[in-house]
Amino acid sequence: MGELINIFIKSAFIENLALAYFLGMCSYLAVSKSVKTAFGLGLAVIFVLGITMPINWMISTFLLSETGLFGIDLTFLRLILFIAVIASMVQLVEMVIEKYSPSLYNSLGIFLPLITVNCAILGGSLFMVAKEYNFAESVAFGLGGGFGWFLAIIGIAAIREKIRYSAVPPGLRGLGMAFILTGLMGMAFMSLMGIDPAAF
Amino acid sequence: MAEVKVAEKKESAFQFGKKERKLLIDPLNDNNPITVQVLGICSALAVTTLMDKAIVMAIAVIFVLALSNLFTSLLRAYIPKQVRMIVQLVIIATLVTVVELALKAIDYNIYKELSVFIGLIITNCIIMGRLEAFAMGNSPWKSFLDGIGNGLGYGIILIIVAFIRELFGKGTVLGAKVIGPNADYLINTSDSWLFGWYANNNLMVLFPSAMFVIGVLIWIHRGIINKSLVDVS
């Protein structure tokens, strides 16, 4: 259990998907204009990462590896299968939420389908394969990564809401300032590198 | 008469006039994928620590973007609206797998260094964005040019950022030591008559610097080069 908490903390703070690996930057920059929408997208990312990560783990272990179902090395199919799983899971999650929790569905809005092309999801799965996690670890990694991404987008959205009232030079207004703020946030998160996750 | 008509059609399918040139030039400045459309940032930041990585990435993206635009445009009449995302993703994923396997065979070291970021071309928003916004509604030849143009616009920013980060972070350009002590052009390596005082700035190799460099590039682009792009909201 300690090992899993360790992975959760590490993936949420130290190896933050958004601020250390630049994953999901497109939606991160495009949807961080207000805290409310950022909150919805962040929740959806936690949700989808937590679901697709174990499924992709099962696919890469039981179908694609040499010791899997077919007994041959099928890793070249990894990208296509992973993205197919992500696209169909997003579709499925969307339908389930729409049926059982219309209020959550309304708050997530168009962000659910957008998540398919959020690199944090596919990147998380690829990192999970590269780091050779087992099943429970991949769940912890998925949830932790999603939580870290959630924190990052909430943070930048809050700062961007405030900075709208500041006298930013015209050329830097909007997008340019968002980049520089993200860089500063990245530096702040770098200071978390000193944390020893084993202490938890 | 019919033959003449066919010949005319063929000519118009592959013509290269003002409109086509605009498709190629526009993404370099007015409609740059990174600094204006804000697409494809993830990979732009992660692979720009070294120039050779950035160049390989730019070539890979141009290849995937041009061909996926072309294929999507060819198939656009047969793709049902509801499943178009999955069809597009399959086209992109196939091309990216081709690039991944080819790169593995050609230069294994670069392949190792780029690691998951080659795979992440699939979710590079430039590609999905261009497929949705352009290839689903335009002819194959135009879509192909649009793909090359946007790929070039992306590649140029990538290479500029990588140049700055490599020069100030490691003192090298494409692996050749240019500034700092022990530069390659110095015969006596202890000599440091030009820029020898320069000590590498390690922040440039780390991730926040990519954000600062792109932020400043956007500032230069909007503040000096193309003032019409200033965000007024």
PDB file of N, CA, C and O in Angstrom, chain A residues 50-97:
ATOM      1  N   GLY A  50      -7.972   7.542 -14.908  1.00  0.00           N
ATOM      2  CA  GLY A  50      -8.144   6.443 -13.971  1.00  0.00           C
ATOM      3  C   GLY A  50      -8.769   5.217 -14.608  1.00  0.00           C
ATOM      4  O   GLY A  50      -8.512   4.088 -14.184  1.00  0.00           O
ATOM      5  N   ILE A  51      -9.585   5.406 -15.640  1.00  0.00           N
ATOM      6  CA  ILE A  51     -10.226   4.254 -16.297  1.00  0.00           C
ATOM      7  C   ILE A  51      -9.341   3.655 -17.386  1.00  0.00           C
ATOM      8  O   ILE A  51      -9.160   2.443 -17.461  1.00  0.00           O
ATOM      9  N   THR A  52      -8.760   4.524 -18.245  1.00  0.00           N
ATOM     10  CA  THR A  52      -8.031   3.974 -19.400  1.00  0.00           C
ATOM     11  C   THR A  52      -6.708   3.340 -18.992  1.00  0.00           C
ATOM     12  O   THR A  52      -6.249   2.408 -19.648  1.00  0.00           O
ATOM     13  N   MET A  53      -6.097   3.831 -17.926  1.00  0.00           N
ATOM     14  CA  MET A  53      -4.780   3.307 -17.569  1.00  0.00           C
ATOM     15  C   MET A  53      -4.807   1.809 -17.274  1.00  0.00           C
ATOM     16  O   MET A  53      -4.035   1.050 -17.859  1.00  0.00           O
ATOM     17  N   PRO A  54      -5.716   1.323 -16.367  1.00  0.00           N
ATOM     18  CA  PRO A  54      -5.758  -0.128 -16.149  1.00  0.00           C
ATOM     19  C   PRO A  54      -6.138  -0.913 -17.398  1.00  0.00           C
ATOM     20  O   PRO A  54      -5.590  -1.998 -17.623  1.00  0.00           O
ATOM     21  N   ILE A  55      -7.047  -0.362 -18.221  1.00  0.00           N
ATOM     22  CA  ILE A  55      -7.439  -1.105 -19.435  1.00  0.00           C
ATOM     23  C   ILE A  55      -6.259  -1.232 -20.382  1.00  0.00           C
ATOM     24  O   ILE A  55      -5.970  -2.306 -20.913  1.00  0.00           O
ATOM     25  N   ASN A  56      -5.546  -0.133 -20.562  1.00  0.00           N
ATOM     26  CA  ASN A  56      -4.379  -0.208 -21.440  1.00  0.00           C
ATOM     27  C   ASN A  56      -3.300  -1.109 -20.847  1.00  0.00           C
ATOM     28  O   ASN A  56      -2.571  -1.767 -21.581  1.00  0.00           O
ATOM     29  N   TRP A  57      -3.219  -1.151 -19.520  1.00  0.00           N
ATOM     30  CA  TRP A  57      -2.256  -2.064 -18.892  1.00  0.00           C
ATOM     31  C   TRP A  57      -2.612  -3.493 -19.256  1.00  0.00           C
ATOM     32  O   TRP A  57      -1.757  -4.291 -19.641  1.00  0.00           O
ATOM     33  N   MET A  58      -3.924  -3.825 -19.145  1.00  0.00           N
ATOM     34  CA  MET A  58      -4.342  -5.188 -19.467  1.00  0.00           C
ATOM     35  C   MET A  58      -4.064  -5.502 -20.929  1.00  0.00           C
ATOM     36  O   MET A  58      -3.595  -6.585 -21.267  1.00  0.00           O
ATOM     37  N   ILE A  59      -4.333  -4.537 -21.811  1.00  0.00           N
ATOM     38  CA  ILE A  59      -4.104  -4.784 -23.234  1.00  0.00           C
ATOM     39  C   ILE A  59      -2.633  -5.035 -23.493  1.00  0.00           C
ATOM     40  O   ILE A  59      -2.251  -6.001 -24.166  1.00  0.00           O
ATOM     41  N   SER A  60      -1.770  -4.187 -22.933  1.00  0.00           N
ATOM     42  CA  SER A  60      -0.362  -4.362 -23.275  1.00  0.00           C
ATOM     43  C   SER A  60       0.206  -5.616 -22.610  1.00  0.00           C
ATOM     44  O   SER A  60       1.142  -6.207 -23.112  1.00  0.00           O
ATOM     45  N   THR A  61      -0.365  -6.050 -21.478  1.00  0.00           N
ATOM     46  CA  THR A  61       0.179  -7.241 -20.820  1.00  0.00           C
ATOM     47  C   THR A  61      -0.404  -8.528 -21.396  1.00  0.00           C
ATOM     48  O   THR A  61       0.328  -9.480 -21.653  1.00  0.00           O
ATOM     49  N   PHE A  62      -1.718  -8.557 -21.600  1.00  0.00           N
ATOM     50  CA  PHE A  62      -2.339  -9.821 -21.980  1.00  0.00           C
ATOM     51  C   PHE A  62      -2.455 -10.008 -23.496  1.00  0.00           C
ATOM     52  O   PHE A  62      -2.588 -11.127 -23.974  1.00  0.00           O
ATOM     53  N   LEU A  63      -2.454  -8.931 -24.257  1.00  0.00           N
ATOM     54  CA  LEU A  63      -2.614  -9.092 -25.704  1.00  0.00           C
ATOM     55  C   LEU A  63      -1.326  -8.855 -26.465  1.00  0.00           C
ATOM     56  O   LEU A  63      -0.982  -9.614 -27.364  1.00  0.00           O
ATOM     57  N   LEU A  64      -0.577  -7.814 -26.094  1.00  0.00           N
ATOM     58  CA  LEU A  64       0.514  -7.387 -26.963  1.00  0.00           C
ATOM     59  C   LEU A  64       1.865  -7.979 -26.595  1.00  0.00           C
ATOM     60  O   LEU A  64       2.768  -8.003 -27.417  1.00  0.00           O
ATOM     61  N   SER A  65       2.021  -8.451 -25.352  1.00  0.00           N
ATOM     62  CA  SER A  65       3.353  -8.920 -24.965  1.00  0.00           C
ATOM     63  C   SER A  65       3.589 -10.338 -25.482  1.00  0.00           C
ATOM     64  O   SER A  65       2.656 -11.043 -25.876  1.00  0.00           O
ATOM     65  N   GLU A  66       4.859 -10.743 -25.444  1.00  0.00           N
ATOM     66  CA  GLU A  66       5.208 -12.059 -25.982  1.00  0.00           C
ATOM     67  C   GLU A  66       4.619 -13.191 -25.158  1.00  0.00           C
ATOM     68  O   GLU A  66       4.401 -14.289 -25.653  1.00  0.00           O
ATOM     69  N   THR A  67       4.372 -12.908 -23.872  1.00  0.00           N
ATOM     70  CA  THR A  67       3.806 -13.950 -23.018  1.00  0.00           C
ATOM     71  C   THR A  67       2.285 -13.874 -22.994  1.00  0.00           C
ATOM     72  O   THR A  67       1.637 -14.576 -22.236  1.00  0.00           O
ATOM     73  N   GLY A  68       1.708 -13.028 -23.846  1.00  0.00           N
ATOM     74  CA  GLY A  68       0.268 -12.807 -23.814  1.00  0.00           C
ATOM     75  C   GLY A  68      -0.519 -13.855 -24.572  1.00  0.00           C
ATOM     76  O   GLY A  68      -0.028 -14.963 -24.853  1.00  0.00           O
ATOM     77  N   LEU A  69      -1.727 -13.495 -24.931  1.00  0.00           N
ATOM     78  CA  LEU A  69      -2.691 -14.427 -25.517  1.00  0.00           C
ATOM     79  C   LEU A  69      -2.196 -15.036 -26.820  1.00  0.00           C
ATOM     80  O   LEU A  69      -2.352 -16.226 -27.075  1.00  0.00           O
ATOM     81  N   PHE A  70      -1.582 -14.209 -27.680  1.00  0.00           N
ATOM     82  CA  PHE A  70      -1.194 -14.713 -28.994  1.00  0.00           C
ATOM     83  C   PHE A  70       0.223 -15.264 -29.016  1.00  0.00           C
ATOM     84  O   PHE A  70       0.630 -15.892 -29.979  1.00  0.00           O
ATOM     85  N   GLY A  71       0.978 -15.020 -27.966  1.00  0.00           N
ATOM     86  CA  GLY A  71       2.318 -15.565 -27.888  1.00  0.00           C
ATOM     87  C   GLY A  71       3.317 -14.931 -28.824  1.00  0.00           C
ATOM     88  O   GLY A  71       4.423 -15.440 -29.000  1.00  0.00           O
ATOM     89  N   ILE A  72       2.960 -13.832 -29.476  1.00  0.00           N
ATOM     90  CA  ILE A  72       3.931 -13.133 -30.321  1.00  0.00           C
ATOM     91  C   ILE A  72       3.999 -11.660 -29.910  1.00  0.00           C
ATOM     92  O   ILE A  72       3.068 -11.134 -29.316  1.00  0.00           O
ATOM     93  N   ASP A  73       5.113 -11.056 -30.262  1.00  0.00           N
ATOM     94  CA  ASP A  73       5.352  -9.672 -29.877  1.00  0.00           C
ATOM     95  C   ASP A  73       4.571  -8.735 -30.798  1.00  0.00           C
ATOM     96  O   ASP A  73       4.891  -8.590 -31.975  1.00  0.00           O
ATOM     97  N   LEU A  74       3.527  -8.145 -30.272  1.00  0.00           N
ATOM     98  CA  LEU A  74       2.667  -7.287 -31.101  1.00  0.00           C
ATOM     99  C   LEU A  74       2.789  -5.818 -30.709  1.00  0.00           C
ATOM    100  O   LEU A  74       1.886  -5.028 -30.939  1.00  0.00           O
ATOM    101  N   THR A  75       3.935  -5.441 -30.101  1.00  0.00           N
ATOM    102  CA  THR A  75       4.016  -4.086 -29.550  1.00  0.00           C
ATOM    103  C   THR A  75       3.864  -2.998 -30.604  1.00  0.00           C
ATOM    104  O   THR A  75       3.539  -1.872 -30.269  1.00  0.00           O
ATOM    105  N   PHE A  76       4.075  -3.342 -31.894  1.00  0.00           N
ATOM    106  CA  PHE A  76       3.919  -2.296 -32.908  1.00  0.00           C
ATOM    107  C   PHE A  76       2.468  -1.861 -33.057  1.00  0.00           C
ATOM    108  O   PHE A  76       2.179  -0.830 -33.645  1.00  0.00           O
ATOM    109  N   LEU A  77       1.540  -2.655 -32.517  1.00  0.00           N
ATOM    110  CA  LEU A  77       0.125  -2.267 -32.574  1.00  0.00           C
ATOM    111  C   LEU A  77      -0.277  -1.406 -31.379  1.00  0.00           C
ATOM    112  O   LEU A  77      -1.413  -1.005 -31.261  1.00  0.00           O
ATOM    113  N   ARG A  78       0.695  -1.142 -30.484  1.00  0.00           N
ATOM    114  CA  ARG A  78       0.364  -0.499 -29.223  1.00  0.00           C
ATOM    115  C   ARG A  78      -0.336   0.847 -29.419  1.00  0.00           C
ATOM    116  O   ARG A  78      -1.393   1.103 -28.851  1.00  0.00           O
ATOM    117  N   LEU A  79       0.266   1.704 -30.279  1.00  0.00           N
ATOM    118  CA  LEU A  79      -0.284   3.050 -30.442  1.00  0.00           C
ATOM    119  C   LEU A  79      -1.731   3.001 -30.911  1.00  0.00           C
ATOM    120  O   LEU A  79      -2.596   3.676 -30.369  1.00  0.00           O
ATOM    121  N   ILE A  80      -1.985   2.173 -31.937  1.00  0.00           N
ATOM    122  CA  ILE A  80      -3.334   2.135 -32.509  1.00  0.00           C
ATOM    123  C   ILE A  80      -4.336   1.617 -31.479  1.00  0.00           C
ATOM    124  O   ILE A  80      -5.417   2.187 -31.303  1.00  0.00           O
ATOM    125  N   LEU A  81      -3.945   0.546 -30.755  1.00  0.00           N
ATOM    126  CA  LEU A  81      -4.890  -0.011 -29.787  1.00  0.00           C
ATOM    127  C   LEU A  81      -5.134   0.951 -28.633  1.00  0.00           C
ATOM    128  O   LEU A  81      -6.268   1.118 -28.182  1.00  0.00           O
ATOM    129  N   PHE A  82      -4.058   1.591 -28.146  1.00  0.00           N
ATOM    130  CA  PHE A  82      -4.227   2.515 -27.026  1.00  0.00           C
ATOM    131  C   PHE A  82      -5.172   3.651 -27.400  1.00  0.00           C
ATOM    132  O   PHE A  82      -6.073   3.997 -26.633  1.00  0.00           O
ATOM    133  N   ILE A  83      -4.968   4.224 -28.580  1.00  0.00           N
ATOM    134  CA  ILE A  83      -5.795   5.373 -28.930  1.00  0.00           C
ATOM    135  C   ILE A  83      -7.230   4.925 -29.187  1.00  0.00           C
ATOM    136  O   ILE A  83      -8.187   5.644 -28.864  1.00  0.00           O
ATOM    137  N   ALA A  84      -7.388   3.685 -29.713  1.00  0.00           N
ATOM    138  CA  ALA A  84      -8.749   3.178 -29.917  1.00  0.00           C
ATOM    139  C   ALA A  84      -9.438   2.986 -28.576  1.00  0.00           C
ATOM    140  O   ALA A  84     -10.614   3.340 -28.412  1.00  0.00           O
ATOM    141  N   VAL A  85      -8.706   2.435 -27.586  1.00  0.00           N
ATOM    142  CA  VAL A  85      -9.284   2.253 -26.259  1.00  0.00           C
ATOM    143  C   VAL A  85      -9.681   3.604 -25.668  1.00  0.00           C
ATOM    144  O   VAL A  85     -10.787   3.775 -25.149  1.00  0.00           O
ATOM    145  N   ILE A  86      -8.774   4.582 -25.801  1.00  0.00           N
ATOM    146  CA  ILE A  86      -9.069   5.887 -25.217  1.00  0.00           C
ATOM    147  C   ILE A  86     -10.294   6.511 -25.870  1.00  0.00           C
ATOM    148  O   ILE A  86     -11.216   6.976 -25.193  1.00  0.00           O
ATOM    149  N   ALA A  87     -10.337   6.463 -27.208  1.00  0.00           N
ATOM    150  CA  ALA A  87     -11.474   7.073 -27.901  1.00  0.00           C
ATOM    151  C   ALA A  87     -12.775   6.389 -27.519  1.00  0.00           C
ATOM    152  O   ALA A  87     -13.785   7.049 -27.249  1.00  0.00           O
ATOM    153  N   SER A  88     -12.758   5.048 -27.464  1.00  0.00           N
ATOM    154  CA  SER A  88     -14.015   4.369 -27.162  1.00  0.00           C
ATOM    155  C   SER A  88     -14.383   4.519 -25.691  1.00  0.00           C
ATOM    156  O   SER A  88     -15.565   4.608 -25.349  1.00  0.00           O
ATOM    157  N   MET A  89     -13.382   4.549 -24.799  1.00  0.00           N
ATOM    158  CA  MET A  89     -13.692   4.743 -23.381  1.00  0.00           C
ATOM    159  C   MET A  89     -14.299   6.121 -23.149  1.00  0.00           C
ATOM    160  O   MET A  89     -15.250   6.266 -22.377  1.00  0.00           O
ATOM    161  N   VAL A  90     -13.740   7.119 -23.814  1.00  0.00           N
ATOM    162  CA  VAL A  90     -14.286   8.462 -23.647  1.00  0.00           C
ATOM    163  C   VAL A  90     -15.742   8.493 -24.097  1.00  0.00           C
ATOM    164  O   VAL A  90     -16.616   9.045 -23.427  1.00  0.00           O
ATOM    165  N   GLN A  91     -15.998   7.829 -25.233  1.00  0.00           N
ATOM    166  CA  GLN A  91     -17.370   7.753 -25.742  1.00  0.00           C
ATOM    167  C   GLN A  91     -18.292   7.071 -24.738  1.00  0.00           C
ATOM    168  O   GLN A  91     -19.397   7.539 -24.438  1.00  0.00           O
ATOM    169  N   LEU A  92     -17.786   5.952 -24.178  1.00  0.00           N
ATOM    170  CA  LEU A  92     -18.572   5.161 -23.244  1.00  0.00           C
ATOM    171  C   LEU A  92     -18.856   5.947 -21.965  1.00  0.00           C
ATOM    172  O   LEU A  92     -19.988   6.025 -21.492  1.00  0.00           O
ATOM    173  N   VAL A  93     -17.781   6.551 -21.422  1.00  0.00           N
ATOM    174  CA  VAL A  93     -17.924   7.346 -20.202  1.00  0.00           C
ATOM    175  C   VAL A  93     -18.945   8.448 -20.420  1.00  0.00           C
ATOM    176  O   VAL A  93     -19.805   8.712 -19.580  1.00  0.00           O
ATOM    177  N   GLU A  94     -18.878   9.057 -21.605  1.00  0.00           N
ATOM    178  CA  GLU A  94     -19.799  10.133 -21.923  1.00  0.00           C
ATOM    179  C   GLU A  94     -21.243   9.633 -21.872  1.00  0.00           C
ATOM    180  O   GLU A  94     -22.115  10.269 -21.276  1.00  0.00           O
ATOM    181  N   MET A  95     -21.486   8.457 -22.474  1.00  0.00           N
ATOM    182  CA  MET A  95     -22.854   7.945 -22.508  1.00  0.00           C
ATOM    183  C   MET A  95     -23.338   7.573 -21.115  1.00  0.00           C
ATOM    184  O   MET A  95     -24.479   7.846 -20.735  1.00  0.00           O
ATOM    185  N   VAL A  96     -22.452   6.930 -20.318  1.00  0.00           N
ATOM    186  CA  VAL A  96     -22.854   6.518 -18.971  1.00  0.00           C
ATOM    187  C   VAL A  96     -23.178   7.733 -18.113  1.00  0.00           C
ATOM    188  O   VAL A  96     -24.216   7.773 -17.427  1.00  0.00           O
ATOM    189  N   ILE A  97     -22.281   8.739 -18.163  1.00  0.00           N
ATOM    190  CA  ILE A  97     -22.527   9.929 -17.337  1.00  0.00           C
ATOM    191  C   ILE A  97     -23.813  10.620 -17.765  1.00  0.00           C
ATOM    192  O   ILE A  97     -24.616  11.062 -16.942  1.00  0.00           O
TER     193      ILE A  97
END
